[in-house]
Tab-separated table of C-alpha atoms and ligand atoms in Angstrom:
chain	number	residue	atom	x	y	z
Q	470	MET	CA	-42.666	7.829	-53.459
Q	471	LEU	CA	-39.487	9.823	-53.421
Q	472	VAL	CA	-38.861	12.421	-50.735
Q	473	ILE	CA	-36.277	15.096	-51.417
Q	474	THR	CA	-35.354	16.980	-48.279
Q	475	GLY	CA	-32.618	19.287	-47.003
Q	476	PRO	CA	-32.279	22.949	-46.048
Q	477	SER	CA	-33.842	25.807	-47.963
Q	478	GLY	CA	-31.497	27.085	-50.679
Q	479	VAL	CA	-29.644	23.807	-51.123
Q	480	GLY	CA	-30.995	23.289	-54.648
Q	481	LYS	CA	-33.759	20.732	-54.083
Q	482	GLY	CA	-36.064	22.379	-56.622
Q	483	THR	CA	-33.411	22.622	-59.340
Q	484	LEU	CA	-32.405	18.996	-58.855
Q	485	ILE	CA	-36.022	17.879	-59.054
Q	486	GLN	CA	-36.521	19.827	-62.291
Q	487	ALA	CA	-33.535	18.038	-63.808
Q	488	LEU	CA	-34.799	14.709	-62.517
Q	489	ARG	CA	-38.213	15.232	-64.086
Q	490	ARG	CA	-36.603	15.993	-67.441
Q	491	HIS	CA	-35.090	12.522	-67.251
Q	492	PHE	CA	-38.248	10.889	-65.977
Q	493	PRO	CA	-41.245	12.802	-67.338
Q	494	GLY	CA	-43.645	10.310	-65.720
Q	495	LEU	CA	-42.556	11.428	-62.280
Q	496	GLU	CA	-45.184	13.732	-60.774
Q	497	LEU	CA	-44.339	16.543	-58.386
Q	498	SER	CA	-46.570	16.959	-55.367
Q	499	VAL	CA	-47.982	20.492	-55.078
Q	500	SER	CA	-47.840	21.370	-51.383
Q	501	ALA	CA	-50.108	23.664	-49.439
Q	502	THR	CA	-48.627	26.646	-47.615
Q	503	THR	CA	-49.624	29.726	-45.658
Q	504	ARG	CA	-46.594	31.608	-47.071
Q	505	PRO	CA	-47.622	34.449	-49.397
Q	506	PRO	CA	-46.889	33.748	-53.077
Q	507	ARG	CA	-43.676	35.137	-54.581
Q	508	PRO	CA	-44.244	37.282	-57.709
Q	509	SER	CA	-43.457	34.384	-60.069
Q	510	GLU	CA	-45.660	31.865	-58.262
Q	511	ARG	CA	-49.205	30.850	-59.175
Q	512	ASP	CA	-51.810	29.234	-56.954
Q	513	GLY	CA	-52.111	25.546	-57.773
Q	514	ARG	CA	-48.805	25.470	-59.660
Q	515	GLU	CA	-45.968	26.025	-57.167
Q	516	TYR	CA	-48.246	25.719	-54.124
Q	517	HIS	CA	-51.840	25.712	-53.020
Q	518	PHE	CA	-51.761	29.016	-51.147
Q	519	LEU	CA	-54.059	28.815	-48.133
Q	520	ASP	CA	-54.826	31.293	-45.383
Q	521	PRO	CA	-53.910	30.115	-41.868
Q	522	ALA	CA	-57.548	29.317	-40.941
Q	523	GLU	CA	-58.051	27.138	-44.025
Q	524	PHE	CA	-54.720	25.389	-43.448
Q	525	GLU	CA	-55.706	24.668	-39.860
Q	526	ARG	CA	-59.140	23.419	-40.930
Q	527	ARG	CA	-57.554	20.964	-43.344
Q	528	ALA	CA	-54.966	19.878	-40.794
Q	529	SER	CA	-57.689	19.201	-38.205
Q	530	ALA	CA	-59.678	17.264	-40.802
Q	531	GLY	CA	-56.650	15.003	-41.352
Q	532	GLU	CA	-56.178	16.105	-44.953
Q	533	PHE	CA	-52.370	16.191	-44.721
Q	534	VAL	CA	-49.932	13.300	-44.972
Q	535	GLU	CA	-47.454	15.530	-43.155
Q	536	HIS	CA	-47.265	19.172	-42.223
Q	537	ALA	CA	-44.796	21.408	-40.432
Q	538	GLU	CA	-44.004	24.978	-39.559
Q	539	TYR	CA	-41.014	26.443	-41.312
Q	540	ALA	CA	-39.605	29.967	-40.848
Q	541	GLY	CA	-42.940	31.268	-39.562
Q	542	ASN	CA	-45.198	29.659	-42.176
Q	543	ARG	CA	-46.967	26.318	-42.437
Q	544	TYR	CA	-46.379	23.791	-45.195
Q	545	GLY	CA	-47.992	20.435	-45.852
Q	546	THR	CA	-48.527	17.591	-48.293
Q	547	LEU	CA	-52.183	16.964	-49.043
Q	548	ARG	CA	-53.412	13.374	-49.176
Q	549	SER	CA	-55.190	14.259	-52.420
Q	550	GLU	CA	-51.766	14.951	-54.027
Q	551	VAL	CA	-50.389	11.583	-52.983
Q	552	GLU	CA	-53.492	9.812	-54.286
Q	553	ARG	CA	-53.351	11.716	-57.593
Q	554	ALA	CA	-50.066	10.081	-58.626
Q	555	PRO	CA	-49.820	6.539	-57.348
Q	556	ASP	CA	-47.034	5.518	-59.773
Q	557	GLY	CA	-44.223	7.919	-59.102
Q	558	LEU	CA	-44.412	11.019	-56.963
Q	559	VAL	CA	-41.731	13.390	-55.716
Q	560	LEU	CA	-42.139	15.392	-52.533
Q	561	GLU	CA	-39.925	18.410	-51.920
Q	562	ILE	CA	-40.217	19.059	-48.206
Q	563	GLU	CA	-38.257	20.217	-45.180
Q	564	VAL	CA	-36.836	17.861	-42.574
Q	565	LYS	CA	-39.659	17.758	-39.992
Q	566	GLY	CA	-42.121	16.756	-42.696
Q	567	ALA	CA	-39.709	14.164	-44.074
Q	568	ARG	CA	-39.539	12.584	-40.617
Q	569	GLN	CA	-43.324	12.283	-40.538
Q	570	VAL	CA	-43.345	10.652	-43.983
Q	571	ARG	CA	-40.622	8.269	-42.839
Q	572	ASP	CA	-42.832	7.127	-39.965
Q	573	ALA	CA	-46.092	7.024	-41.941
Q	574	LEU	CA	-45.011	5.647	-45.326
Q	575	ARG	CA	-42.208	3.207	-44.841
Q	576	ASP	CA	-41.788	2.514	-48.573
Q	577	ALA	CA	-40.908	6.113	-49.360
Q	578	VAL	CA	-37.292	6.617	-50.424
Q	579	GLN	CA	-35.727	9.611	-48.742
Q	580	VAL	CA	-32.856	11.645	-50.102
Q	581	PHE	CA	-31.194	14.425	-48.125
Q	582	ILE	CA	-29.563	17.095	-50.292
Q	583	ALA	CA	-26.581	18.566	-48.444
Q	584	PRO	CA	-24.663	21.754	-49.222
Q	585	PRO	CA	-20.869	21.493	-49.514
Q	586	SER	CA	-20.672	23.758	-46.433
Q	587	PRO	CA	-22.915	26.035	-44.322
Q	588	GLU	CA	-21.140	29.066	-45.871
Q	589	VAL	CA	-22.062	27.994	-49.399
Q	590	LEU	CA	-25.671	27.571	-48.316
Q	591	ARG	CA	-25.685	31.043	-46.824
Q	592	GLU	CA	-24.320	32.549	-50.033
Q	593	ARG	CA	-26.927	30.726	-52.113
Q	594	LEU	CA	-29.789	31.921	-49.938
Q	595	LEU	CA	-28.529	35.503	-50.153
Q	596	ARG	CA	-27.910	35.327	-53.897
Q	597	ARG	CA	-31.236	33.695	-54.725
Q	598	GLY	CA	-33.025	36.957	-53.971
Q	599	THR	CA	-36.399	35.312	-53.358
Q	600	ASP	CA	-36.645	36.136	-49.664
Q	601	GLN	CA	-36.579	39.240	-47.466
Q	602	SER	CA	-33.649	39.545	-45.066
Q	603	ASP	CA	-35.695	38.515	-42.014
Q	604	GLN	CA	-36.798	35.381	-43.886
Q	605	ILE	CA	-33.196	34.641	-44.873
Q	606	ALA	CA	-32.128	34.888	-41.227
Q	607	ARG	CA	-34.890	32.502	-40.123
Q	608	ARG	CA	-34.054	30.084	-42.913
Q	609	LEU	CA	-30.375	30.114	-41.995
Q	610	ALA	CA	-31.166	29.438	-38.351
Q	611	GLN	CA	-33.428	26.581	-39.378
Q	612	ALA	CA	-30.790	25.280	-41.801
Q	613	GLU	CA	-28.315	24.725	-38.963
Q	614	GLU	CA	-30.804	22.418	-37.323
Q	615	GLU	CA	-31.666	20.698	-40.589
Q	616	LEU	CA	-28.010	20.032	-41.379
Q	617	ARG	CA	-27.698	18.119	-38.147
Q	618	ALA	CA	-30.434	15.736	-39.385
Q	619	LYS	CA	-28.390	14.611	-42.392
Q	620	ASP	CA	-27.342	11.261	-40.928
Q	621	GLU	CA	-30.931	10.239	-40.300
Q	622	PHE	CA	-31.497	9.817	-44.008
Q	623	GLU	CA	-30.996	6.750	-46.089
Q	624	HIS	CA	-29.407	8.598	-49.008
Q	625	VAL	CA	-27.355	11.795	-48.943
Q	626	ILE	CA	-26.331	13.674	-52.071
Q	627	GLU	CA	-23.959	16.598	-51.760
Q	628	ASN	CA	-24.892	19.412	-54.109
Q	629	ASN	CA	-21.462	20.790	-54.799
Q	630	ASP	CA	-21.674	20.559	-58.550
Q	631	LEU	CA	-25.195	20.616	-60.015
Q	632	GLU	CA	-24.403	18.296	-62.938
Q	633	ARG	CA	-22.814	15.723	-60.693
Q	634	ALA	CA	-25.497	15.873	-58.010
Q	635	SER	CA	-28.167	15.613	-60.694
Q	636	ALA	CA	-26.498	12.558	-62.271
Q	637	GLU	CA	-26.281	10.931	-58.840
Q	638	LEU	CA	-29.977	11.510	-58.219
Q	639	VAL	CA	-30.925	10.145	-61.661
Q	640	ASP	CA	-28.841	7.005	-61.009
Q	641	LEU	CA	-30.467	6.521	-57.632
Q	642	VAL	CA	-33.985	6.853	-59.052
Q	643	ALA	CA	-33.131	4.511	-61.933
Q	644	THR	CA	-32.003	1.943	-59.365
Q	645	ILE	CA	-35.071	2.173	-57.163
Q	646	TRP	CA	-37.579	2.390	-60.036
Q	647	PRO	CA	-36.066	0.396	-62.886
Q	648	THR	CA	-39.370	0.494	-64.791
Q	649	LEU	CA	-39.710	4.275	-64.786
Q	650	LYS	CA	-39.630	5.579	-68.378
Q	651	ARG	CA	-36.785	7.856	-69.341
Q	652	GLY	CA	-37.529	10.983	-71.357
Q	653	GLU	CA	-36.152	12.187	-74.676
Q	654	ARG	CA	-34.029	14.864	-73.074
Q	655	THR	CA	-31.420	13.237	-70.886
L	1728	5GP	P1	-40.215	27.872	-49.693
L	1728	5GP	O1	-40.904	28.879	-48.836
L	1728	5GP	O2	-38.793	28.271	-50.002
L	1728	5GP	O3	-41.004	27.539	-50.933
L	1728	5GP	O4	-40.129	26.522	-48.829
L	1728	5GP	C1	-39.567	26.517	-47.552
L	1728	5GP	C2	-39.274	25.092	-47.134
L	1728	5GP	O5	-40.495	24.360	-46.999
L	1728	5GP	C3	-38.437	24.328	-48.144
L	1728	5GP	O6	-37.444	23.590	-47.443
L	1728	5GP	C4	-39.443	23.426	-48.814
L	1728	5GP	O7	-38.853	22.232	-49.288
L	1728	5GP	C5	-40.363	23.127	-47.653
L	1728	5GP	N1	-41.671	22.620	-48.078
L	1728	5GP	C6	-42.341	22.852	-49.226
L	1728	5GP	N2	-43.486	22.177	-49.254
L	1728	5GP	C7	-43.553	21.464	-48.112
L	1728	5GP	C8	-44.499	20.530	-47.565
L	1728	5GP	O8	-45.517	20.195	-48.142
L	1728	5GP	N3	-44.205	20.012	-46.353
L	1728	5GP	C9	-43.089	20.330	-45.665
L	1728	5GP	N4	-42.910	19.729	-44.493
L	1728	5GP	N5	-42.178	21.189	-46.139
L	1728	5GP	C10	-42.400	21.753	-47.355
């Protein structure tokens, strides 16, 4: 299992998309969240969108490998997702969840994606246009804390240049999973 973590807006999703073009066999875990869907998002595709009561029910029933609160919403990785793809799974999660995975699944490889600077991260979050201003403020506050966690992680990739960061991630995955099939489009 590969865990991609780092602050919101750092480019985790874009890097994972590029990685999966290289390694089409790599499955992406679909997380559960209580956050309302964005206009482009579909239930079961980007997330399993749950109401807070259902999320809590599943958490109490032990259905999550990890779960955390982030900027006022809850997010978690369902055990059923991890079991669905035993051969190669990518998790895109925030730092508190990554810590739980680190403790629970010691084989998981963890990569922290870092922005070149806090200012660049701020600009990206503002430019992305996916969040309301109160959400952006909460995410920025949380990002400060997440940036301090960088040194806890085994691998750190700085996303200064997307092509370069993507190549670094592909090389890392090729090293840890030498048997993983590469795709046509590299
Ligand atoms: P967003 O609301 O932008 O989709 O996600 C907010 C943050 O939650 C991002 O840092 C994202 O990586 C993280 N996240 C998404 N799914 C999960 C999950 O299953 N568990 C945890 N701990 N964080 C998640």
